[in-house]
Coordinates of N, CA and C and ligand atoms in Angstrom, one line a residue:
M631 N 60.4 91.7 77.0 CA 61.8 91.4 76.5 C 62.2 90.3 78.1
Q632 N 62.5 89.7 77.8 CA 62.7 88.8 79.4 C 63.8 89.6 80.0
K633 N 64.2 89.6 81.7 CA 64.4 90.5 82.3 C 65.7 89.7 83.4
T634 N 66.7 90.1 83.5 CA 67.7 89.3 84.2 C 68.4 90.0 85.5
V635 N 68.5 88.9 86.3 CA 68.7 89.3 87.5 C 70.3 90.0 87.2
R636 N 71.0 91.0 87.9 CA 72.5 91.7 87.3 C 73.5 91.1 88.8
S637 N 72.6 91.2 90.1 CA 73.7 90.9 90.9 C 72.5 90.7 92.4
T638 N 73.1 90.1 93.4 CA 71.7 89.5 94.6 C 72.3 91.2 95.4
L639 N 71.3 91.6 96.4 CA 71.3 92.6 97.1 C 71.4 92.0 98.5
F640 N 70.4 91.5 98.8 CA 70.6 91.0 99.8 C 70.2 89.2 99.6
S641 N 70.9 88.5 100.3 CA 70.7 86.7 100.3 C 69.3 86.4 102.0
E642 N 69.7 85.0 101.3 CA 68.3 84.6 102.0 C 68.9 84.5 103.6
E643 N 70.0 84.4 103.7 CA 70.5 84.9 104.9 C 70.2 86.0 105.8
Q644 N 70.8 87.3 104.7 CA 70.9 88.0 105.1 C 69.6 88.5 105.6
I645 N 68.7 88.1 104.6 CA 67.1 87.8 104.7 C 66.8 87.7 106.0
E646 N 66.5 86.7 106.3 CA 66.2 85.6 107.5 C 66.9 86.2 109.0
R647 N 67.8 86.9 108.9 CA 68.5 87.8 109.9 C 68.2 88.7 110.2
R648 N 67.5 89.7 108.9 CA 67.1 91.2 109.4 C 65.5 91.1 109.8
V649 N 64.9 90.1 109.4 CA 63.2 89.7 109.7 C 63.2 89.4 110.8
G650 N 64.3 88.1 111.6 CA 64.7 88.3 113.1 C 64.7 89.3 113.9
E651 N 65.2 90.1 113.4 CA 65.6 91.5 114.4 C 64.5 92.2 114.6
L652 N 63.6 92.8 113.2 CA 62.3 93.4 113.1 C 61.7 92.4 113.8
A653 N 61.7 91.2 113.4 CA 60.6 90.7 115.0 C 60.7 90.7 116.2
K654 N 62.0 90.6 116.6 CA 62.1 90.8 117.7 C 61.7 92.5 118.5
A655 N 62.3 93.2 117.9 CA 62.0 94.8 117.7 C 60.5 94.9 117.6
I656 N 59.6 94.3 116.8 CA 58.2 94.4 117.0 C 57.1 94.1 118.0
S657 N 58.2 92.6 118.9 CA 57.4 92.2 119.6 C 57.2 92.2 121.0
D658 N 59.2 93.1 120.9 CA 59.5 93.8 122.3 C 58.2 95.3 122.5
D659 N 57.7 95.7 121.7 CA 57.4 97.1 121.3 C 55.3 96.5 121.5
Y660 N 55.2 95.9 121.1 CA 53.7 95.1 121.3 C 53.4 94.3 122.8
R661 N 54.1 93.9 122.8 CA 54.2 92.3 124.5 C 52.8 92.9 125.0
D662 N 52.8 94.2 125.8 CA 51.9 94.9 127.0 C 50.7 95.3 125.8
K663 N 50.6 95.2 124.7 CA 49.7 95.6 124.2 C 48.5 95.1 124.1
G664 N 48.5 93.6 123.8 CA 47.5 92.5 123.2 C 47.5 92.4 122.2
N665 N 46.5 91.9 121.1 CA 47.0 91.4 119.8 C 46.9 92.4 118.8
V666 N 48.1 92.4 117.6 CA 48.2 93.1 117.1 C 47.5 92.9 115.6
V667 N 46.9 93.2 115.2 CA 46.7 93.3 113.4 C 47.6 93.4 112.6
L668 N 48.3 93.0 111.9 CA 48.9 93.0 110.4 C 48.5 93.0 109.4
I669 N 48.5 93.9 108.5 CA 48.4 94.1 107.8 C 48.6 94.5 106.2
G670 N 49.1 93.1 105.8 CA 49.7 93.1 104.3 C 49.3 93.3 103.0
I671 N 50.1 94.3 102.2 CA 49.9 95.2 101.0 C 50.3 94.0 100.2
L672 N 49.3 93.5 99.6 CA 49.4 92.4 98.2 C 50.0 93.6 97.0
K673 N 50.6 92.5 96.1 CA 50.8 90.9 96.6 C 52.7 91.0 97.3
G674 N 53.5 92.2 97.1 CA 54.5 92.4 97.2 C 55.0 91.7 98.5
S675 N 54.1 92.2 99.9 CA 54.3 91.5 101.1 C 54.2 90.0 101.5
F676 N 53.4 89.5 100.2 CA 53.4 88.2 100.8 C 54.8 87.2 101.7
I677 N 55.2 86.8 101.1 CA 56.2 86.6 101.7 C 56.9 87.3 103.1
F678 N 57.5 88.5 102.9 CA 57.6 89.4 104.0 C 57.0 88.2 105.5
L679 N 55.3 89.3 104.7 CA 54.8 89.2 106.1 C 54.4 87.4 106.9
A680 N 54.4 86.1 105.6 CA 54.2 85.3 106.6 C 56.0 85.2 107.1
D681 N 57.1 85.1 106.7 CA 58.0 85.3 107.7 C 57.6 85.7 108.9
L682 N 57.5 87.9 108.6 CA 57.7 88.6 110.1 C 56.8 87.7 111.0
S683 N 55.5 87.5 110.2 CA 54.6 86.8 111.4 C 54.9 85.4 112.1
R684 N 55.8 84.8 111.5 CA 56.1 83.5 112.3 C 57.7 83.9 113.7
K685 N 57.3 84.2 113.4 CA 58.9 85.0 114.0 C 58.5 86.1 115.0
L686 N 57.3 86.3 114.9 CA 56.9 87.2 115.9 C 55.9 86.5 117.6
D687 N 56.6 87.2 118.5 CA 56.3 85.9 120.2 C 55.2 87.1 120.5
I688 N 54.3 87.1 120.3 CA 53.3 87.9 120.5 C 52.0 87.6 119.5
D689 N 51.2 87.9 120.2 CA 49.4 87.4 119.6 C 49.4 88.4 118.2
R690 N 48.8 87.5 117.6 CA 48.9 88.7 116.1 C 47.5 88.4 115.2
T691 N 47.4 88.9 114.6 CA 46.2 88.4 113.4 C 46.8 89.0 111.8
V692 N 46.2 88.1 110.9 CA 46.9 88.2 110.0 C 45.7 89.2 108.6
E693 N 46.0 90.3 107.9 CA 45.2 90.7 107.4 C 45.5 91.1 106.1
F694 N 45.1 91.1 105.4 CA 45.4 91.9 103.7 C 44.6 92.6 102.8
I695 N 45.4 93.6 102.4 CA 45.0 94.3 101.7 C 45.7 94.6 100.0
A696 N 44.8 94.8 98.9 CA 45.5 95.1 97.5 C 45.0 96.4 97.3
V697 N 46.1 97.3 96.8 CA 45.7 98.2 96.3 C 45.9 98.4 94.8
S698 N 46.0 99.4 93.9 CA 46.7 99.4 92.6 C 47.0 100.7 92.6
S699 N 48.2 100.9 91.6 CA 48.5 102.2 91.1 C 49.1 102.5 90.3
Y700 N 47.8 103.8 90.1 CA 48.6 104.2 88.6 C 50.1 105.2 88.7
H701 N 51.0 104.6 88.1 CA 52.4 105.1 87.8 C 52.5 105.9 87.3
G702 N 51.9 106.2 85.9 CA 51.7 107.2 84.2 C 51.1 108.3 85.8
A703 N 50.1 108.3 86.6 CA 49.7 110.0 87.4 C 50.8 110.3 87.8
T704 N 50.8 111.6 87.3 CA 51.9 112.6 88.8 C 51.1 112.7 89.3
S705 N 49.6 112.2 90.5 CA 49.1 112.4 91.6 C 49.6 111.6 92.3
G706 N 50.0 110.2 91.9 CA 50.4 108.9 92.4 C 49.4 108.3 92.8
A707 N 48.0 107.8 92.0 CA 46.8 108.1 92.5 C 47.3 106.5 92.8
V708 N 46.4 106.4 94.0 CA 46.1 105.0 94.3 C 44.8 104.6 94.5
R709 N 44.2 103.1 94.7 CA 43.1 102.9 94.5 C 43.0 101.5 95.2
M710 N 41.9 101.4 96.6 CA 42.0 99.8 97.2 C 41.3 98.8 96.0
I711 N 41.9 97.6 95.6 CA 41.0 96.7 95.1 C 40.4 96.0 96.2
M712 N 41.0 95.6 97.4 CA 40.7 94.6 97.8 C 41.3 94.8 99.6
D713 N 39.7 94.9 100.5 CA 40.1 95.1 102.1 C 40.0 94.1 103.1
V714 N 41.0 94.4 103.8 CA 40.5 93.7 105.1 C 39.3 93.3 105.4
R715 N 38.9 92.0 106.1 CA 37.7 91.7 106.6 C 37.1 92.0 108.0
G716 N 38.3 92.1 108.8 CA 37.6 92.3 110.4 C 37.8 94.5 109.8
D717 N 37.1 94.2 111.2 CA 36.9 95.4 111.8 C 38.1 96.2 112.8
I718 N 38.6 96.9 112.2 CA 40.0 97.5 112.9 C 39.7 98.3 114.2
A719 N 38.6 98.9 114.4 CA 38.6 100.3 115.4 C 39.1 99.7 116.7
G720 N 39.9 100.1 117.4 CA 40.2 99.7 118.9 C 41.3 99.1 118.8
R721 N 41.8 98.5 117.6 CA 42.6 97.6 117.3 C 44.2 97.8 116.9
H722 N 45.2 97.5 117.2 CA 46.5 97.9 117.2 C 47.0 97.6 115.7
V723 N 47.4 97.9 115.0 CA 47.4 97.6 113.5 C 49.1 98.0 113.3
L724 N 49.4 97.0 112.4 CA 50.9 97.0 111.7 C 50.8 96.9 110.3
I725 N 50.9 98.0 109.4 CA 50.8 97.9 108.1 C 51.7 97.5 107.4
V726 N 51.8 96.3 106.7 CA 53.5 95.7 106.7 C 53.6 95.8 105.0
E727 N 54.5 96.6 104.7 CA 54.6 96.5 103.3 C 56.2 95.9 102.9
D728 N 56.3 95.5 101.3 CA 57.7 95.0 101.1 C 58.6 96.2 100.8
I729 N 58.3 96.8 100.4 CA 59.0 98.7 99.7 C 58.2 99.7 99.9
V730 N 58.9 101.0 100.5 CA 58.4 101.9 100.4 C 59.1 102.5 99.1
D731 N 58.9 103.4 98.0 CA 59.1 103.9 97.2 C 58.7 105.5 97.0
T732 N 58.2 105.9 96.1 CA 57.4 106.7 96.3 C 56.8 107.5 97.7
G733 N 56.2 106.5 98.3 CA 55.8 106.5 99.4 C 54.0 106.7 99.0
N734 N 53.6 106.6 98.2 CA 52.2 107.7 97.8 C 51.4 106.4 98.4
T735 N 51.5 104.9 98.2 CA 50.7 104.3 98.8 C 50.0 104.0 99.9
L736 N 51.6 104.3 101.0 CA 51.4 104.2 102.3 C 51.0 105.0 102.5
K737 N 51.0 106.6 102.1 CA 50.5 107.6 102.7 C 48.9 107.7 102.4
Y738 N 48.4 107.1 101.3 CA 47.0 106.8 101.0 C 46.5 105.6 102.2
L739 N 47.0 104.0 102.6 CA 47.0 103.5 103.3 C 46.4 104.4 104.8
I740 N 47.7 105.0 105.4 CA 47.6 105.4 106.4 C 46.4 106.7 106.5
Q741 N 45.8 107.2 105.4 CA 44.9 107.9 105.5 C 43.5 107.1 106.2
I742 N 43.7 106.0 105.4 CA 42.2 105.3 104.8 C 42.2 104.5 106.3
L743 N 43.7 103.8 106.7 CA 43.1 103.2 107.9 C 43.0 104.2 109.5
K744 N 43.7 105.6 109.5 CA 43.4 106.3 110.4 C 42.1 106.6 110.5
S745 N 41.2 106.6 109.7 CA 39.6 107.1 109.4 C 38.7 105.7 110.5
R746 N 39.3 104.8 110.4 CA 38.7 104.2 111.2 C 39.5 103.8 112.4
N747 N 39.6 104.9 113.2 CA 40.1 104.7 114.4 C 40.4 103.4 115.2
P748 N 41.6 103.1 114.7 CA 42.6 101.8 115.7 C 43.2 102.6 116.8
A749 N 43.0 101.9 117.6 CA 43.8 102.1 118.5 C 45.2 102.4 118.6
S750 N 46.4 101.8 117.6 CA 47.4 102.8 116.9 C 47.4 102.2 115.5
L751 N 48.7 102.9 114.9 CA 48.6 102.1 113.6 C 49.9 102.7 113.4
K752 N 51.0 101.8 113.0 CA 52.0 101.9 112.8 C 52.6 101.2 111.7
T753 N 54.0 101.4 111.0 CA 54.1 100.8 109.4 C 55.8 100.0 109.1
C754 N 55.5 99.1 108.8 CA 56.8 98.6 108.4 C 56.8 97.9 107.0
A755 N 58.3 98.5 107.2 CA 59.0 98.1 105.9 C 60.0 97.5 104.8
L756 N 60.2 96.2 104.6 CA 61.0 95.6 104.4 C 62.3 96.0 103.8
L757 N 62.1 97.5 102.8 CA 62.9 97.6 102.0 C 62.6 99.3 102.0
H758 N 63.6 100.4 101.8 CA 62.9 101.8 101.7 C 64.2 102.4 100.7
K759 N 63.7 102.7 99.7 CA 63.8 103.6 98.5 C 64.3 104.9 99.2
A760 N 64.6 105.4 100.0 CA 64.8 106.9 100.8 C 64.9 107.7 99.4
E761 N 65.3 107.6 98.4 CA 65.7 108.5 97.4 C 64.8 108.7 96.4
A762 N 64.2 108.1 96.6 CA 63.0 108.0 96.0 C 61.1 108.7 96.6
T763 N 61.4 108.4 97.5 CA 60.5 108.8 98.7 C 60.1 110.6 98.7
V764 N 58.4 110.4 97.9 CA 58.4 112.2 98.1 C 56.8 112.2 98.9
A765 N 56.7 111.8 99.4 CA 55.1 111.6 100.3 C 56.3 111.8 101.9
D766 N 55.1 112.6 102.3 CA 56.0 112.4 103.9 C 55.1 111.3 104.9
V767 N 55.7 110.5 104.7 CA 55.4 109.1 105.4 C 56.4 108.4 106.6
P768 N 55.7 108.4 107.9 CA 56.5 108.0 108.8 C 56.5 106.0 108.3
I769 N 57.6 105.8 109.1 CA 58.3 104.0 108.8 C 58.9 104.1 110.0
D770 N 58.2 103.3 110.9 CA 58.9 102.9 112.4 C 59.4 102.0 112.0
Y771 N 59.3 100.7 110.8 CA 60.6 99.7 110.7 C 60.5 99.6 109.6
V772 N 62.5 99.4 109.2 CA 62.8 99.2 108.1 C 63.6 98.6 108.3
G773 N 63.5 97.4 107.2 CA 64.0 96.4 107.3 C 66.0 97.2 106.3
F774 N 66.0 97.2 105.6 CA 67.0 97.5 104.9 C 66.6 99.1 103.6
P775 N 67.7 100.3 104.3 CA 67.1 101.4 103.2 C 68.1 100.7 102.1
I776 N 67.9 100.9 100.8 CA 68.2 100.7 99.4 C 68.6 101.9 98.4
G777 N 69.3 102.1 97.6 CA 69.3 103.1 96.2 C 68.0 102.6 95.3
D778 N 68.1 103.9 94.7 CA 66.8 103.8 93.0 C 67.4 102.8 92.5
E779 N 67.7 101.6 92.3 CA 67.5 100.2 91.9 C 65.8 99.6 91.9
W780 N 66.0 99.1 90.9 CA 64.6 98.2 90.4 C 64.8 96.7 90.9
V781 N 63.9 96.8 92.6 CA 64.6 94.9 93.1 C 63.6 93.9 92.7
V782 N 64.3 92.7 92.6 CA 63.0 91.9 92.5 C 63.2 90.8 93.7
G783 N 62.0 89.9 94.2 CA 62.9 88.5 94.6 C 61.8 89.2 96.0
Y784 N 61.7 87.6 96.9 CA 61.4 88.0 98.0 C 59.9 88.7 98.3
G785 N 59.0 88.2 97.1 CA 57.9 88.9 96.9 C 57.7 89.9 96.2
L786 N 59.1 91.0 95.9 CA 58.8 91.7 94.9 C 59.4 91.8 93.3
D787 N 58.5 92.2 92.6 CA 58.9 91.6 91.0 C 58.7 92.5 90.1
Y788 N 59.2 92.4 89.0 CA 59.2 93.5 87.7 C 58.0 92.6 86.2
D789 N 57.0 93.5 87.1 CA 55.9 92.4 85.7 C 56.0 90.8 86.1
E790 N 55.4 90.9 87.2 CA 55.9 89.3 88.6 C 56.9 88.6 88.1
F791 N 58.0 89.1 86.6 CA 59.3 88.5 86.9 C 60.3 88.7 88.2
G792 N 60.7 87.7 89.0 CA 61.3 87.5 90.1 C 60.9 86.9 91.1
R793 N 59.5 87.4 91.3 CA 58.8 87.4 92.5 C 58.6 86.3 93.6
T794 N 59.0 85.3 92.8 CA 59.3 83.8 94.0 C 60.4 83.4 94.3
L795 N 61.9 84.8 94.4 CA 62.9 84.3 94.2 C 63.2 84.4 95.7
P796 N 64.2 83.6 96.2 CA 64.6 83.4 98.0 C 65.5 84.9 98.0
Y797 N 66.1 85.2 97.1 CA 66.7 86.5 97.6 C 66.2 87.7 97.1
I798 N 67.2 88.7 97.3 CA 66.6 89.9 96.6 C 67.7 90.6 96.0
G799 N 67.2 90.3 94.3 CA 68.4 91.3 93.6 C 67.9 92.3 92.7
V800 N 69.1 92.6 92.5 CA 68.9 93.9 91.2 C 68.5 93.5 89.9
I801 N 68.1 94.1 88.8 CA 67.9 93.5 87.4 C 68.1 95.1 86.5
D802 N 68.5 94.9 85.4 CA 68.8 95.8 84.5 C 67.9 96.6 84.2
P803 N 68.1 97.7 84.3 CA 67.2 98.8 83.8 C 67.1 98.7 82.2
D804 N 66.1 99.1 81.6 CA 65.3 99.2 80.2 C 66.6 99.3 79.2
Ligands
7HP1395 C1 57.7 99.1 93.6 C2 58.7 98.1 93.8 N1 58.3 97.0 93.5 C3 59.2 95.9 93.2 N2 60.8 96.3 93.1 C4 61.0 98.0 93.0 O1 62.5 98.3 93.4 C5 59.9 98.4 93.2 N3 59.6 100.2 93.7 N4 58.5 100.2 93.7

């Protein structure tokens, strides 16, 4: 069944303002550290990472990781289907997520990337669904906390619906 957006949660202007604030905080924190490797998690983070990376005023490199998660599995099993190209040992790494929901994906990524001995590893999520988060994961930079609703737009989707909307909206549940 075709989905529809029920309401706007964050407008283009609100998102742009908040991404600018995040970029300023991240730039200030990394200014003295040299190059930071931003690792976007596909597909959802592609618009957020494009905007965030362009607003930073520090030296940065962009990489991507793709994962697939088995929503049916009670373990919250996650598998990497595309890895970064570069070696991150000794580098300052920032994981960039569109949304932290259960936190299982982020937990898995932190485990894998930590084992590669980066100089530092931090996390940034545009949205955080705290009520749904079950994994104990640190989120160093959060754009907006949200409730337990399904959101689309600005890279986020429901079965590809809504991914390229310029704003973030809530869709009707099934
Ligand atoms: C993943 C995800 N993707 C899009 N919208 C949401 O609300 C989501 N939660 N977890």
